[in-house]
Coordinates of C-alpha atoms in Angstrom, one line a residue:
M13 CA -8.8 -61.7 136.2
L14 CA -6.1 -63.2 138.9
K15 CA -8.1 -66.8 137.6
L16 CA -7.4 -66.1 134.1
I17 CA -3.7 -65.2 134.4
A18 CA -3.0 -68.4 136.1
F19 CA -3.6 -69.9 132.7
L20 CA -0.2 -67.9 131.6
R21 CA 2.0 -69.9 133.5
P22 CA 2.5 -72.6 131.1
Q23 CA 3.3 -69.7 128.4
R24 CA 5.7 -67.8 130.7
G25 CA 8.7 -68.6 128.6
K26 CA 6.9 -67.2 125.4
V27 CA 5.6 -64.2 127.3
L28 CA 8.8 -63.2 128.3
V29 CA 9.7 -63.8 125.0
V30 CA 7.0 -61.4 123.9
V31 CA 8.2 -58.4 126.4
L32 CA 11.7 -58.6 124.9
L33 CA 10.8 -58.4 121.4
A34 CA 8.8 -55.7 122.8
M35 CA 11.4 -53.6 124.3
A36 CA 13.6 -54.2 121.6
G37 CA 11.1 -53.5 118.9
S38 CA 10.1 -49.9 120.9
L39 CA 13.9 -48.8 121.2
A40 CA 14.5 -49.2 117.2
N41 CA 10.9 -47.0 116.3
L42 CA 12.2 -44.7 119.0
L43 CA 16.3 -44.0 117.6
L44 CA 14.3 -44.0 113.8
P45 CA 13.3 -39.9 114.7
R46 CA 17.3 -39.4 115.8
F47 CA 18.5 -41.0 112.8
M48 CA 17.0 -38.7 110.6
S49 CA 17.5 -35.4 112.9
E50 CA 20.9 -36.7 112.3
I51 CA 20.0 -36.6 108.4
V52 CA 19.2 -33.4 108.2
D53 CA 21.7 -31.2 111.0
Q54 CA 24.7 -33.4 109.7
G55 CA 24.3 -34.7 105.7
I56 CA 21.4 -32.1 104.3
V57 CA 22.3 -28.9 105.8
P58 CA 25.9 -29.0 105.5
G59 CA 25.8 -30.7 101.8
D60 CA 27.3 -34.6 102.6
S61 CA 25.8 -36.9 101.2
R62 CA 28.5 -39.8 102.6
A63 CA 26.7 -38.7 106.0
V64 CA 23.3 -39.3 104.5
I65 CA 24.3 -42.4 103.0
V66 CA 25.6 -43.9 105.9
T67 CA 23.4 -42.4 108.5
G68 CA 19.8 -43.9 105.6
A69 CA 21.5 -47.6 105.9
L70 CA 21.7 -47.2 109.7
M71 CA 18.3 -46.0 109.5
L72 CA 17.2 -48.8 107.0
L73 CA 18.6 -52.0 109.4
V74 CA 17.3 -49.7 111.8
T75 CA 13.5 -50.2 110.2
L76 CA 14.3 -54.0 109.1
L77 CA 14.8 -54.7 113.1
A78 CA 11.9 -53.3 114.3
T79 CA 10.0 -55.2 111.2
G80 CA 11.8 -58.1 112.1
C81 CA 10.0 -57.5 116.1
A82 CA 6.9 -56.6 115.3
V83 CA 6.1 -60.3 113.2
A84 CA 8.3 -62.3 115.5
S85 CA 6.0 -60.3 118.6
N86 CA 3.4 -61.4 116.6
F87 CA 4.0 -64.8 115.8
F88 CA 4.5 -65.8 119.4
S89 CA 1.5 -63.3 120.6
A90 CA -0.6 -65.6 118.4
K91 CA 0.9 -69.0 119.4
I92 CA 0.2 -67.8 123.5
A93 CA -3.3 -66.3 123.1
T94 CA -4.8 -70.2 120.8
G95 CA -2.7 -71.9 123.5
F96 CA -4.4 -69.9 126.7
G97 CA -7.4 -70.1 124.5
R98 CA -7.5 -73.6 124.0
D99 CA -6.9 -74.4 128.0
V100 CA -10.0 -71.4 129.2
R101 CA -12.2 -73.4 126.9
R102 CA -10.8 -77.1 128.6
A103 CA -11.6 -75.6 131.8
V104 CA -14.9 -73.5 131.0
F105 CA -16.4 -77.3 128.7
A106 CA -15.2 -78.8 132.3
K107 CA -16.9 -76.6 134.9
A108 CA -19.8 -77.2 132.4
E109 CA -19.9 -81.3 133.2
R110 CA -19.5 -80.4 137.0
L111 CA -22.7 -78.4 136.9
S112 CA -26.1 -80.1 138.5
L113 CA -29.4 -80.4 137.1
H114 CA -30.3 -77.1 138.4
Q115 CA -27.2 -74.8 138.0
F116 CA -27.5 -75.9 134.4
E117 CA -31.1 -74.4 133.7
E118 CA -30.2 -71.5 135.5
F119 CA -27.2 -70.6 133.3
G120 CA -29.2 -71.8 130.5
S121 CA -27.5 -73.7 127.7
A122 CA -27.1 -70.8 125.4
S123 CA -25.2 -68.7 127.7
L124 CA -23.3 -71.9 128.3
I125 CA -22.4 -71.9 124.6
T126 CA -21.5 -68.1 124.9
R127 CA -18.9 -68.5 127.8
T128 CA -17.2 -72.2 126.1
T129 CA -17.0 -69.6 122.6
N130 CA -17.4 -66.5 121.8
D131 CA -16.3 -65.3 125.3
T132 CA -13.2 -67.3 125.0
T133 CA -12.8 -66.1 121.9
Q134 CA -12.5 -62.5 122.6
V135 CA -10.5 -63.1 126.1
Q136 CA -7.8 -65.0 124.0
Q137 CA -8.3 -60.9 121.5
M138 CA -8.2 -59.3 124.0
L139 CA -5.0 -61.1 125.3
I140 CA -3.7 -60.9 121.3
M141 CA -3.7 -57.3 122.0
I142 CA -2.6 -56.9 125.2
L143 CA 0.9 -58.7 124.2
T144 CA 0.7 -56.7 121.0
M145 CA 0.0 -53.2 121.5
V146 CA -1.1 -52.7 124.8
L147 CA 2.6 -54.1 126.3
S148 CA 5.0 -51.8 124.3
A149 CA 2.4 -48.2 124.6
P150 CA 4.1 -47.7 128.1
M151 CA 7.3 -48.4 126.6
M152 CA 6.8 -46.3 123.3
M153 CA 5.3 -43.2 126.2
I154 CA 8.9 -43.7 128.9
G155 CA 11.3 -43.8 125.5
G156 CA 9.9 -41.5 123.9
V157 CA 9.3 -39.1 127.1
L158 CA 13.5 -39.8 127.7
L159 CA 13.9 -39.2 124.2
A160 CA 12.5 -35.1 124.1
L161 CA 13.5 -34.4 127.2
S162 CA 17.1 -35.3 125.7
Q163 CA 17.0 -33.3 122.7
D164 CA 14.7 -30.3 124.1
P165 CA 13.4 -30.4 127.6
E166 CA 11.4 -27.1 127.3
L167 CA 9.9 -28.7 123.9
A168 CA 9.2 -32.1 125.5
W169 CA 6.9 -30.7 128.6
V170 CA 4.1 -29.7 126.0
L171 CA 4.1 -34.2 125.4
I172 CA 4.2 -34.3 129.0
A173 CA 1.6 -32.6 129.6
A174 CA -0.3 -33.8 126.9
M175 CA -0.6 -36.9 128.7
P176 CA -3.0 -37.2 131.9
V177 CA -5.9 -35.4 128.2
M178 CA -5.0 -38.0 126.9
A179 CA -5.5 -40.7 129.8
V180 CA -8.6 -39.0 130.7
V181 CA -10.6 -39.3 127.4
F182 CA -9.2 -43.5 127.3
G183 CA -10.6 -43.2 130.5
L184 CA -13.8 -42.0 129.3
V185 CA -14.0 -44.2 125.9
M186 CA -13.6 -47.5 127.9
R187 CA -15.8 -46.2 130.4
R188 CA -18.4 -45.8 127.6
S189 CA -17.2 -48.9 125.4
V190 CA -17.6 -51.6 128.9
P191 CA -21.3 -51.2 129.2
L192 CA -22.0 -51.6 126.1
S193 CA -19.7 -55.3 125.8
T194 CA -22.1 -55.9 128.1
I195 CA -25.4 -55.6 126.2
M196 CA -23.7 -56.8 123.8
Q197 CA -22.7 -60.0 125.5
D198 CA -26.2 -60.3 126.7
K199 CA -28.0 -59.5 123.1
I200 CA -25.4 -62.4 122.4
D201 CA -26.7 -64.9 124.5
R202 CA -30.5 -64.3 123.3
L203 CA -28.9 -65.1 119.2
N204 CA -27.3 -68.0 120.4
L205 CA -31.0 -69.2 122.7
V206 CA -33.5 -67.9 119.4
L207 CA -30.8 -69.5 117.8
A208 CA -30.6 -73.3 119.5
E209 CA -34.6 -73.0 120.0
G210 CA -35.0 -72.9 116.4
L211 CA -32.4 -75.8 115.6
S212 CA -34.2 -78.4 117.9
G213 CA -38.1 -77.4 116.5
V214 CA -36.7 -78.2 113.1
R215 CA -37.3 -81.9 113.8
V216 CA -40.7 -81.1 115.3
I217 CA -41.8 -78.4 112.1
R218 CA -41.0 -81.7 110.0

């Protein structure tokens, strides 16, 4: 994993931009419930239509800001993942070229093809998920807890108590999904082997 992180060094400037965009987008999303409560408390209940319009306009601006941050974050995340995948694929191909004949036979051409194409693509997609979803999730969690504590400390403990349960469920899902992912990669290796054998035998059959 640490070796893969080294491939992000040329992209560290873009990674910093994505982190800042994720922070801004999370902050904007956390402000929306606050504006909604102000519309109800200061506008609808007292019957002040001007407060509803002003707060609603601010809410619309914050929504546009959150949308812009999300679009820009996805754009830069895609560029980072594309550059990362290019460098990893180039390094894997260069490593495969340096393998001896015995090592090449040990890995197999199907496995090397899978590592160069599908495995690299999977890591690239995982990086996109980390930059777009996993990165903003802790920010939303911490910001949501702080916002809930500032609004109603007693009710916020319900949210805090549910977090360990969610963590346990997430751990169980990951414990089940990782072995399945490994099995799927082995089957892709086998599929590539069968496909390569079929393509190599076409000329012989003809």
